[in-house]
Structure formats: C-alpha cells, structure tokens
Coordinates of C-alpha atoms in Angstrom, one line a residue:
X1070 CA -113.1 77.6 -102.8
X1071 CA -114.3 80.5 -105.2
X1072 CA -112.6 83.7 -103.9
X1073 CA -113.0 87.1 -105.2
X1074 CA -110.7 89.9 -104.1
X1075 CA -111.8 93.5 -104.6
X1076 CA -110.0 96.8 -104.5
X1077 CA -112.6 99.6 -103.5
X1078 CA -112.6 102.5 -105.5
X1079 CA -110.9 106.1 -104.3
X1080 CA -112.9 109.0 -103.2
X1081 CA -109.6 111.0 -103.5
X1082 CA -109.0 113.6 -105.8
X1083 CA -105.5 112.5 -106.6
X1084 CA -107.5 109.6 -108.4
X1085 CA -108.1 112.2 -111.1
X1086 CA -104.5 112.8 -112.1
X1087 CA -105.0 109.2 -113.7
X1088 CA -102.1 107.2 -111.9
X1089 CA -103.6 104.2 -112.0
X1090 CA -101.9 100.6 -111.6
X1091 CA -102.8 97.0 -110.6
X1092 CA -102.8 96.3 -107.1
X1093 CA -100.0 94.1 -106.7
X1094 CA -101.3 92.9 -103.4
X1095 CA -104.2 91.2 -104.8
X1096 CA -102.3 90.1 -107.3
X1097 CA -100.0 88.3 -105.0
X1098 CA -103.0 86.9 -102.9
X1099 CA -104.3 85.3 -105.8
X1100 CA -100.9 83.8 -107.3
X1101 CA -100.7 82.0 -104.0
X1102 CA -104.6 81.2 -103.4
X1103 CA -104.3 79.8 -107.3
X1104 CA -101.3 77.5 -106.2
X1105 CA -103.2 76.2 -103.5
X1106 CA -105.9 75.4 -106.1
X1107 CA -108.8 78.0 -105.3
X1108 CA -110.9 79.6 -108.1
X1109 CA -109.9 83.3 -108.1
X1110 CA -111.2 86.8 -109.7
X1111 CA -109.8 90.2 -109.0
X1112 CA -112.2 93.0 -109.3
X1113 CA -110.2 96.6 -109.2
X1114 CA -113.2 99.2 -109.0
X1115 CA -110.5 101.7 -110.0
X1116 CA -111.3 100.7 -113.2
X1117 CA -114.3 98.6 -113.4
X1118 CA -118.0 99.3 -113.4
X1119 CA -119.6 99.4 -110.1
X1120 CA -122.2 96.9 -111.5
X1121 CA -119.8 93.9 -112.0
X1122 CA -119.8 93.8 -107.9
X1123 CA -123.3 92.4 -108.2
X1124 CA -122.5 89.9 -110.7
X1125 CA -119.2 88.4 -109.1
X1126 CA -120.8 88.5 -105.7
X1127 CA -123.4 85.6 -107.0
X1128 CA -120.6 83.2 -107.7
X1129 CA -118.0 83.3 -104.7
X1130 CA -117.6 81.8 -101.6
X1131 CA -115.6 84.1 -99.7
X1132 CA -114.7 87.7 -100.7
X1133 CA -111.4 89.3 -100.1
X1134 CA -111.2 93.0 -99.4
X1135 CA -108.1 95.5 -99.9
X1136 CA -108.6 99.1 -97.7
X1137 CA -106.6 102.2 -97.3
X1138 CA -108.1 104.9 -94.8
X1139 CA -110.0 106.8 -97.4
X1140 CA -111.7 103.7 -99.0
X1141 CA -113.0 102.4 -95.6
X1142 CA -116.5 103.4 -96.2
X1143 CA -116.7 102.2 -99.6
X1144 CA -114.8 98.8 -98.2
X1145 CA -117.7 98.9 -95.6
X1146 CA -120.4 98.9 -98.5
X1147 CA -118.7 95.8 -100.4
X1148 CA -118.6 93.9 -97.5
X1149 CA -122.4 94.2 -96.6
X1150 CA -123.2 93.3 -100.1
X1151 CA -121.5 90.7 -99.8
X1152 CA -122.9 89.3 -96.9
X1153 CA -126.2 90.0 -97.8
X1154 CA -125.3 87.3 -101.2
X1155 CA -123.8 84.7 -98.0
X1156 CA -120.3 85.3 -98.3
X1157 CA -117.5 85.4 -96.0
X1158 CA -115.8 88.5 -95.7
X1159 CA -112.4 89.2 -95.3
X1160 CA -110.6 92.4 -94.9
X1161 CA -106.5 93.3 -95.1
X1162 CA -104.7 96.2 -96.1
X1163 CA -103.1 99.0 -93.9
X1164 CA -106.2 100.7 -92.9
X1165 CA -107.3 97.0 -91.5
X1166 CA -104.2 96.2 -90.2
X1167 CA -104.3 99.3 -87.4
X1168 CA -108.2 99.4 -87.2
X1169 CA -109.1 95.6 -86.9
X1170 CA -110.8 95.6 -84.1
X1171 CA -113.1 98.9 -84.9
X1172 CA -114.1 97.4 -88.4
X1173 CA -114.7 94.2 -86.9
X1174 CA -116.9 95.7 -84.3
X1175 CA -119.5 96.6 -87.2
X1176 CA -120.2 93.2 -87.7
X1177 CA -119.7 93.5 -91.5
X1178 CA -116.4 91.5 -92.1
X1179 CA -115.7 88.4 -90.4
X1180 CA -112.4 88.5 -90.5
X1181 CA -109.1 90.6 -90.8
X1182 CA -105.7 90.3 -91.7
X1183 CA -102.7 91.7 -90.8
X1184 CA -99.8 92.6 -92.4
X1185 CA -98.4 91.1 -95.4
X1186 CA -101.4 88.8 -96.2
X1187 CA -100.0 86.1 -98.8
X1188 CA -99.6 83.5 -96.8
X1189 CA -101.9 84.3 -93.7
X1190 CA -104.8 84.8 -96.0
X1191 CA -104.1 81.6 -97.4
X1192 CA -103.9 79.5 -94.0
X1193 CA -107.5 81.2 -93.3
X1194 CA -108.7 79.7 -96.4
X1195 CA -107.7 76.7 -95.9
X1196 CA -108.6 76.4 -92.2
X1197 CA -112.4 77.8 -93.1
X1198 CA -112.8 75.1 -96.0
X1199 CA -111.8 72.3 -93.4
X1200 CA -113.7 73.7 -90.6
X1201 CA -110.7 74.2 -88.9
X1202 CA -110.5 76.4 -85.5
X1203 CA -109.1 79.8 -86.2
X1204 CA -108.1 80.7 -82.7
X1205 CA -104.6 80.2 -83.1
X1206 CA -104.2 81.4 -86.5
X1207 CA -101.6 84.2 -86.4
X1208 CA -102.3 87.3 -87.9
X1209 CA -106.0 87.0 -88.2
X1210 CA -108.6 89.0 -86.1
X1211 CA -112.0 87.9 -85.7
X1212 CA -115.7 88.8 -84.0
X1213 CA -117.3 85.5 -82.2
X1214 CA -120.2 85.6 -79.8
X1215 CA -119.7 89.5 -79.8
X1216 CA -116.3 89.1 -78.7
X1217 CA -113.3 90.5 -80.5
X1218 CA -110.0 88.5 -80.7
X1219 CA -107.0 90.8 -81.8
X1220 CA -104.3 89.5 -83.8
X1221 CA -100.7 91.1 -83.4
X1222 CA -99.3 91.5 -86.6
X1223 CA -96.9 88.2 -87.6
X1224 CA -93.7 88.4 -89.1
X1225 CA -93.3 88.9 -92.9
X1226 CA -92.6 86.6 -95.1
X1227 CA -88.6 85.8 -95.6
X1228 CA -87.9 84.4 -98.5
X1229 CA -89.9 86.8 -101.4
X1230 CA -88.5 84.5 -104.0
X1231 CA -90.6 81.5 -102.6
X1232 CA -94.1 84.1 -103.5
X1233 CA -95.1 83.8 -106.4
X1234 CA -95.4 86.1 -109.0
X1235 CA -98.5 88.4 -109.3
X1236 CA -101.4 86.8 -111.4
X1237 CA -101.3 89.9 -113.6
X1238 CA -103.8 87.5 -116.4
X1239 CA -106.9 88.5 -113.6
X1240 CA -106.1 92.5 -114.7
X1241 CA -108.2 93.9 -117.6
X1242 CA -104.6 95.3 -118.0
X1243 CA -105.6 97.5 -120.8
X1244 CA -107.3 99.5 -118.6
X1245 CA -104.4 100.3 -117.0
X1246 CA -102.8 101.6 -120.3
X1247 CA -103.2 105.8 -119.8
X1248 CA -100.5 105.5 -117.2
X1249 CA -97.5 105.8 -119.4
X1250 CA -93.9 106.8 -118.8
X1251 CA -92.5 108.9 -122.3
X1252 CA -95.4 107.0 -124.4
X1253 CA -94.8 103.4 -123.0
X1254 CA -97.5 101.9 -120.8
X1255 CA -96.5 101.7 -117.6
X1256 CA -96.4 98.1 -115.1
X1257 CA -96.0 98.3 -111.0
X1258 CA -93.2 95.8 -110.1
X1259 CA -92.0 95.4 -106.6
X1260 CA -88.5 93.8 -105.7
X1261 CA -88.4 94.4 -101.9
X1262 CA -90.5 94.8 -98.8
X1263 CA -89.9 96.4 -95.2
X1264 CA -88.2 99.8 -94.6
X1265 CA -85.9 100.6 -91.6
X1266 CA -86.5 104.3 -91.7
X1267 CA -89.6 104.7 -89.9
X1268 CA -90.1 108.1 -90.5
X1269 CA -93.1 109.8 -88.6
X1270 CA -96.0 110.2 -91.1
X1271 CA -95.6 106.5 -92.8
X1272 CA -96.9 103.2 -91.5
X1273 CA -94.9 100.9 -93.8
X1274 CA -92.1 100.1 -91.2
X1275 CA -94.8 98.7 -88.8
X1276 CA -96.7 96.7 -91.6
X1277 CA -93.7 95.3 -93.5
X1278 CA -91.5 95.5 -90.4
X1279 CA -88.0 97.6 -90.2
X1280 CA -86.0 94.5 -91.7
X1281 CA -85.9 95.0 -95.6
X1282 CA -85.7 92.3 -97.5
X1283 CA -85.1 92.0 -101.1
X1284 CA -85.4 89.6 -104.0
X1285 CA -83.1 87.7 -106.0
X1286 CA -81.8 89.4 -109.3
X1287 CA -82.4 86.2 -111.1
X1288 CA -85.9 86.1 -109.7
X1289 CA -86.5 90.0 -110.2
X1290 CA -85.1 89.2 -113.9
X1291 CA -87.4 86.6 -114.8
X1292 CA -90.3 88.8 -113.6
X1293 CA -89.4 91.5 -115.7
X1294 CA -88.6 89.2 -118.8
X1295 CA -91.7 88.1 -118.2
X1296 CA -93.2 91.1 -118.6
X1297 CA -91.4 92.2 -121.5
X1298 CA -91.3 89.2 -123.4
X1299 CA -94.8 88.2 -122.8
X1300 CA -96.8 90.9 -121.9
X1301 CA -95.0 93.2 -124.0
X1302 CA -94.5 96.3 -121.9
X1303 CA -90.9 98.5 -121.6
X1304 CA -92.3 101.0 -119.3
X1305 CA -92.0 100.1 -115.5
X1306 CA -92.3 101.3 -111.9
X1307 CA -90.3 100.2 -108.9
X1308 CA -92.3 100.5 -106.5
X1309 CA -90.2 99.7 -103.9
X1310 CA -90.3 102.3 -100.4
X1311 CA -86.5 101.8 -100.4
X1312 CA -85.6 100.8 -104.0
X1313 CA -81.9 101.9 -104.1
X1314 CA -81.0 101.2 -100.3
X1315 CA -78.1 98.6 -101.6
X1316 CA -76.7 100.4 -104.2
X1317 CA -75.1 96.9 -105.1
X1318 CA -78.0 95.5 -105.5
X1319 CA -79.1 98.2 -108.3
X1320 CA -75.7 97.9 -109.8
X1321 CA -76.3 94.1 -110.8
X1322 CA -79.8 94.7 -111.4
X1323 CA -78.6 97.5 -114.4
X1324 CA -76.0 95.2 -115.9
X1325 CA -78.2 92.3 -115.8
X1326 CA -81.3 94.7 -118.1
X1327 CA -78.3 95.8 -120.2
X1328 CA -76.7 92.5 -120.9
X1329 CA -80.1 91.3 -121.9
X1330 CA -80.9 94.1 -124.2
X1331 CA -83.7 95.1 -122.3
X1332 CA -84.7 98.5 -123.7
X1333 CA -87.0 99.6 -121.1
X1334 CA -87.9 103.2 -119.3
X1335 CA -88.7 103.2 -115.9
X1336 CA -88.8 105.4 -112.4
X1337 CA -88.3 104.4 -109.1
X1338 CA -88.6 105.8 -105.3
X1339 CA -84.9 106.9 -104.0
X1340 CA -83.5 109.1 -100.8
X1341 CA -81.2 111.8 -101.6
X1342 CA -78.6 111.2 -99.1
X1343 CA -78.5 107.5 -100.8
X1344 CA -78.1 109.2 -104.4
X1345 CA -75.5 111.6 -103.1
X1346 CA -73.4 108.7 -101.8
X1347 CA -73.6 106.6 -104.6
X1348 CA -73.2 109.2 -107.4
X1349 CA -71.9 106.8 -109.8
X1350 CA -74.8 105.0 -109.7
X1351 CA -76.8 107.1 -111.1
X1352 CA -75.4 107.4 -114.6
X1353 CA -75.0 103.2 -115.1
X1354 CA -79.2 103.5 -113.8
X1355 CA -79.5 105.9 -116.4
X1356 CA -78.5 104.0 -119.3
X1357 CA -80.5 100.9 -118.1
X1358 CA -83.7 102.9 -118.8
X1359 CA -84.2 105.4 -115.7
X1360 CA -86.2 108.0 -116.4
X1361 CA -87.9 109.5 -113.4
X1362 CA -86.9 109.3 -109.5
X1363 CA -89.4 110.0 -106.9
X1364 CA -88.2 112.1 -103.9
X1365 CA -89.4 112.8 -100.2
X1366 CA -88.5 116.4 -100.0
X1367 CA -90.6 116.8 -97.5
X1368 CA -90.1 120.6 -96.8
X1369 CA -87.8 123.7 -96.9
X1370 CA -88.2 124.0 -92.9
X1371 CA -85.6 122.3 -90.6
X1372 CA -87.5 121.7 -88.0
X1373 CA -90.5 119.8 -89.8
X1374 CA -87.6 117.6 -91.5
X1375 CA -86.5 116.6 -87.8
X1376 CA -90.5 115.9 -87.1
X1377 CA -91.0 114.0 -89.9
X1378 CA -87.4 111.6 -89.3
X1379 CA -86.3 112.4 -92.4
X1380 CA -82.8 112.7 -91.7
X1381 CA -81.8 114.9 -94.7
X1382 CA -81.1 118.6 -95.5
X1383 CA -82.2 121.0 -97.8
X1384 CA -78.6 121.1 -99.0
X1385 CA -78.5 117.7 -99.8
X1386 CA -81.9 117.6 -101.3
X1387 CA -80.7 120.5 -103.8
X1388 CA -77.6 118.7 -104.6
X1389 CA -79.5 115.4 -105.4
X1390 CA -81.8 116.8 -107.7
X1391 CA -78.8 118.4 -109.6
X1392 CA -76.8 115.1 -110.0
X1393 CA -80.1 113.3 -111.4
X1394 CA -80.7 116.1 -113.8
X1395 CA -76.7 116.1 -115.0
X1396 CA -77.9 112.4 -116.2
X1397 CA -81.1 113.0 -117.9
X1398 CA -83.1 111.8 -115.1
X1399 CA -86.5 113.5 -114.3
X1400 CA -87.3 114.3 -110.8
X1401 CA -90.7 114.0 -108.7
X1402 CA -90.5 116.2 -105.7
X1403 CA -93.4 115.0 -103.0
X1404 CA -94.0 117.8 -100.1
X1405 CA -95.9 117.7 -96.7
X1406 CA -97.5 120.9 -96.0
X1407 CA -99.2 121.2 -92.8
X1408 CA -97.1 120.4 -90.2
X1409 CA -98.1 121.4 -86.7
X1410 CA -95.5 123.8 -86.2
X1411 CA -96.3 125.1 -89.7
X1412 CA -96.6 129.1 -90.3
X1413 CA -97.7 130.8 -93.7
X1414 CA -94.0 131.8 -93.9
X1415 CA -92.9 128.3 -93.5
X1416 CA -95.0 126.9 -96.1
X1417 CA -93.9 129.9 -98.5
X1418 CA -90.7 129.0 -98.0
X1419 CA -91.3 125.2 -99.1
X1420 CA -92.9 126.5 -102.1
X1421 CA -90.2 128.6 -103.3
X1422 CA -88.0 126.2 -102.3
X1423 CA -90.0 123.5 -104.8
X1424 CA -89.7 126.3 -107.6
X1425 CA -85.7 126.7 -106.5
X1426 CA -84.9 122.9 -107.1
X1427 CA -86.5 123.3 -110.5
X1428 CA -88.2 119.8 -110.6
X1429 CA -89.9 118.4 -113.1
X1430 CA -92.9 117.5 -110.9
X1431 CA -94.0 118.6 -108.0
X1432 CA -96.8 116.7 -105.3
X1433 CA -98.0 118.8 -102.6
X1434 CA -99.7 116.5 -99.4
X1435 CA -101.7 117.8 -96.3
X1436 CA -99.7 116.0 -93.4
X1437 CA -102.3 113.2 -92.6
X1438 CA -102.3 110.7 -89.2
X1439 CA -102.7 107.8 -91.2
X1440 CA -103.4 104.8 -88.4
X1441 CA -100.0 102.9 -88.0
X1442 CA -98.0 106.0 -87.9
X1443 CA -95.8 107.5 -85.0
X1444 CA -97.6 110.8 -86.0
X1445 CA -101.4 109.1 -85.8
X1446 CA -100.4 108.1 -82.3
X1447 CA -99.1 112.2 -81.2
X1448 CA -102.5 113.8 -82.9
X1449 CA -104.9 111.4 -81.0
X1450 CA -102.5 112.1 -77.4
X1451 CA -102.8 116.0 -78.4
X1452 CA -106.5 115.8 -79.8
X1453 CA -105.5 117.4 -82.4
X1454 CA -107.4 115.4 -85.3
X1455 CA -110.2 117.9 -86.3
X1456 CA -112.3 115.7 -88.4
X1457 CA -112.8 111.8 -88.1
X1458 CA -114.4 111.2 -91.8
X1459 CA -112.3 109.0 -93.3
X1460 CA -112.9 110.0 -96.6
X1461 CA -111.1 113.0 -95.8
X1462 CA -107.5 111.0 -94.4
X1463 CA -106.7 110.8 -98.3
X1464 CA -103.3 113.1 -98.1
X1465 CA -105.2 116.2 -99.7
X1466 CA -106.9 117.1 -97.1
X1467 CA -105.6 118.7 -93.7
X1468 CA -107.6 116.9 -90.6
X1469 CA -105.4 118.2 -88.2
X1470 CA -105.2 121.3 -86.0
X1471 CA -101.9 123.5 -85.8
X1472 CA -100.1 125.5 -83.5
X1473 CA -100.8 128.8 -86.0
X1474 CA -103.0 127.4 -88.6
X1475 CA -106.4 125.8 -88.9
X1476 CA -107.2 122.9 -91.2
X1477 CA -108.9 125.4 -94.0
X1478 CA -106.1 128.0 -94.3
X1479 CA -103.6 124.8 -94.9
X1480 CA -106.1 123.4 -97.3
X1481 CA -105.5 127.6 -99.5
X1482 CA -101.8 127.0 -99.5
X1483 CA -102.1 123.4 -100.8
X1484 CA -103.9 124.8 -103.8
X1485 CA -101.5 128.1 -104.0
X1486 CA -98.7 125.7 -103.8
X1487 CA -99.5 123.9 -106.9
X1488 CA -101.0 126.9 -108.7
X1489 CA -97.8 128.9 -107.8
X1490 CA -95.2 126.0 -108.9
X1491 CA -97.2 125.0 -112.1
X1492 CA -97.7 128.5 -113.6
X1493 CA -93.8 128.3 -114.1
X1494 CA -94.8 126.7 -117.1
X1495 CA -94.4 122.5 -116.0
X1496 CA -96.4 120.1 -117.8
X1497 CA -97.8 117.4 -116.3
X1498 CA -101.1 115.4 -117.9
X1499 CA -104.5 116.4 -116.3
X1500 CA -102.4 118.3 -113.6
X1501 CA -104.9 121.6 -114.6
X1502 CA -108.0 119.2 -114.5
X1503 CA -106.5 118.1 -111.0
X1504 CA -106.4 121.9 -109.6
X1505 CA -109.8 122.8 -110.9
X1506 CA -111.4 120.0 -109.3
X1507 CA -108.8 120.4 -106.0
X1508 CA -110.3 124.0 -106.2
X1509 CA -113.9 123.4 -106.5
X1510 CA -113.5 120.7 -103.8
X1511 CA -111.8 122.8 -101.8
X1512 CA -114.9 125.2 -101.8
X1513 CA -117.0 122.6 -100.3
X1514 CA -114.9 121.7 -97.6
X1515 CA -114.3 125.6 -96.6
X1516 CA -117.6 125.7 -95.9
X1517 CA -117.7 122.1 -94.3
X1518 CA -115.2 123.3 -91.9
X1519 CA -117.0 126.6 -91.1
X1520 CA -120.5 125.0 -90.6
X1521 CA -119.7 122.1 -88.5
X1522 CA -116.4 122.3 -86.6
X1523 CA -117.3 122.0 -83.1
X1524 CA -119.8 119.1 -83.8
X1525 CA -117.2 116.9 -86.4
X1526 CA -115.0 117.4 -83.3
X1527 CA -117.1 115.7 -81.2
X1528 CA -117.7 112.9 -83.6
X1529 CA -115.9 110.1 -81.7
X1530 CA -113.7 107.2 -83.7
X1531 CA -115.8 104.4 -85.6
X1532 CA -116.9 102.0 -82.8
X1533 CA -120.1 100.7 -83.6
X1534 CA -122.8 100.4 -86.5
X1535 CA -124.7 103.0 -85.7
X1536 CA -121.6 105.4 -85.5
X1537 CA -120.5 104.6 -89.0
X1538 CA -124.1 104.8 -90.5
X1539 CA -124.1 108.2 -89.5
X1540 CA -120.8 109.3 -90.7
X1541 CA -121.8 107.7 -94.1
X1542 CA -125.1 109.9 -94.0
X1543 CA -123.3 112.9 -92.8
X1544 CA -120.1 113.0 -95.0
X1545 CA -121.7 111.4 -98.5

C-alpha cells in the first residue's frame, strides 16, 4: 500500500521560536511499515510548503495524520482533502487518542489509532489491504453505519529494541538544521517511554502508560553511531520524559559515549529530585557532552506544586540548578502560570523565583487542560474551561477561569514574565521576536476575551460537523 504520513503545521506562537525537530513518531511508524513492505512518504508541514500536500495526495492510498490539540483544525483540513482524493484517512497522536469519538463523528476521519501506534497502525494497514474485519483490532476506533466503535488504549510495546530506528531518510533533514546546540545542528532521539509520575497537567502517563520502558544501551548506541557516522550529527536532544530516571543506565551510556570517543553535545529532560539524589552522575554526564538540562520547575507556590503533583520543593529546585551550573551545564527552567488558585502575588512570586535561580533560559506557559489529563477532567467538572477553540490549547494562551484571575489577566502576566526575565540580559535566539509576536497576539485575544465572553462559553465540545465548521469560521 502507498502511505503518506503527515505532520500538520503548528498555529501556536511557540512555533516562532524556531525549535523544529523531525516528528519521530511518524519516523517510527514509517520504519515498521517499510519493514512490512509498504511504500511510505513523510510530509512534515512544519518545514514543507502547504502546496506539497496536494502533490503527495495524488499518489497514495492511505493518509496517516498525527494530531496535537492545537493542530486539530489543520489536521481535519488535511483529512478532508485526503478524503476528496479517495484516500483512506487515519489519525493518531495525543489529541486523537483522547478525543477519538469526537473526531470520528465529523466524518472526515475513517480510523483513529490510539496510544503508541507502531504495531497497531501496521496491523490496521494489513487488515485494510486484506479486507479483514477490523472490529476486533485493539486500539483502533472507527465509524461504521453511523455508529462509532470506540476502542480502549492498548498496552504499549514492551520491547522497544524490536522497533526499528526511525526512518530519518524520509525527512528533509537539512530543513531542521536551524535548531542547534552550541552551533551544532540538533537531532532528537528517544531512549525510553512511559512515565510513572502522572502529573495532573500531563497526558503522558495515560498515553504511554505508567510503566517505564527502556531501550538497551546497545540499541541506543547503535542509533547514536548511525547518526554520528552516517548522518554527521554532533548535537542531540534526548526527548525522554524521564531520561535520568534510572541513573545506572545513564552512567553506562555516558561511559559508552566516551569509550567510543564520540565528541557530542546534548541536552535532556530531568527532575530536580533525581539530580539531587545523584549529584556524582551529573559530572559524568557533563564529561560526556551534556550541555543543557530541561527542568520542570513549574511554580514558586507550594500549593500549585501540590496541585500539579510535582512532589518537589523550591529548595530542592534551587539546589539542583546550582549543581548543574557548577558542572558547566545550562538550565532551561519551565514554569506553569495560571493555576486556578493563582493570584497576581503568586505569579509574581514565581517570576521573581525564576530570576533568582539565574536560569539560562526560562519558559513560561499557561496551565492548559489538555485532553487525557486529570486537570482536563477537573476543569470540565467544574465548568472552568473558557473556550473550546482548540487552536488556543497551545500552552501560550489561558483558556480556564481561575478563582482570582481572568484569562486575559493571566495572559498579561505571562507576557510580563518573559519581558521581566529576559530584560536581565539573558540571550536566546529569536526570544524578542517571540515576545513581540506574543504581545501582538495578546492584543487580539484581549478583544477576543472581552467581546465574546458569554458566547464562547456556550460553544459546546465539537460533536458534529456543523459545530466544527462554525468554529473554523469563527476562529480563523
């Protein structure tokens, strides 16, 4: 079968920062499909022209679309064009996994693959090719005779070593080279899946499971060596939610990197408590090329940290940042503003805290009720979601009503946080362009909030084609 895998472009303003990396999820799907002798192409509309879609749709039988919440309208537009060309349409990813019934009700998508989709998607393609009944296929939701059959999220793959490396040859890799680490083009890589922490604002544990699964060191090194020697990469981003969860694994990996004399620069995600429990490991990671760590610091307010389920304190976070800096490692600290209990005072406290930590980069996001999270269910139950315009579910716009702050007030404070932090002289590529765009977008949404408050509160969840067409017209 001829298959086109598509990553919609992002309408979110964070896209303007320029952090663009290949969508590895599609790369993994492609590698398994190719192993099963299908013809596969990947179209990443983050970096490719929109006109490429029409050209690619001419020569494919099935279109697979990955979808995050703020991309749903663009994803459905792609599905509509594919249906018009006579293609089978399949959607996957976080938003599709948790809103499958809603998506299928619109009639633009034939099937939704839920959870980690490498094997499920490949099985679906095989069933369709052989005209088999898919009703018993786990992890696949579909619509038949105006009835929606909603599947549960299946158990994820257990042995990650069995999954072939992502088919990176299908990406236009040169178009991602503007994303760099200390002058080196950056390539993303994933060495583990699953998250046992289940933070209230994150859907990872529900999507990939709470059981943490890892690839073997030999398998990871094989991919690193392929990227190092065959593709020429010297910069890497380890995208695992919990890269440092098992310190012994990371220690062995750093030893292998040094033994192979791989001169690389890399960054990863970690937790402050893991760092403080394994201080000696940080020096080894630095000696193996670690240049930056992404830390979810979230807030200076103890109540917010408790609400988020972070199980950390500001004191531990402060110590972890110092440990990293003492080893020459930069810190990207991420904060979430706009908890339902937040006030101007607690948000100001968090901004001052970010400045006090002397972070190299700070990211300030709006607390967003993404589908699949505990927080999403709580906000629905309490009727706090201000708008169902999915384009605004991007972490940059406040879409909930708090006890003390309105969405537009939170929006203003996010802008203030960026301006206040970066006026200290911190430098990051495109940050001021990003802030200018943030401010200009904010002015538009101040009017959006004021003019249509009650009308937009009344817009229901997308439940039929008429609703989505109406929302597309209203919010475009």
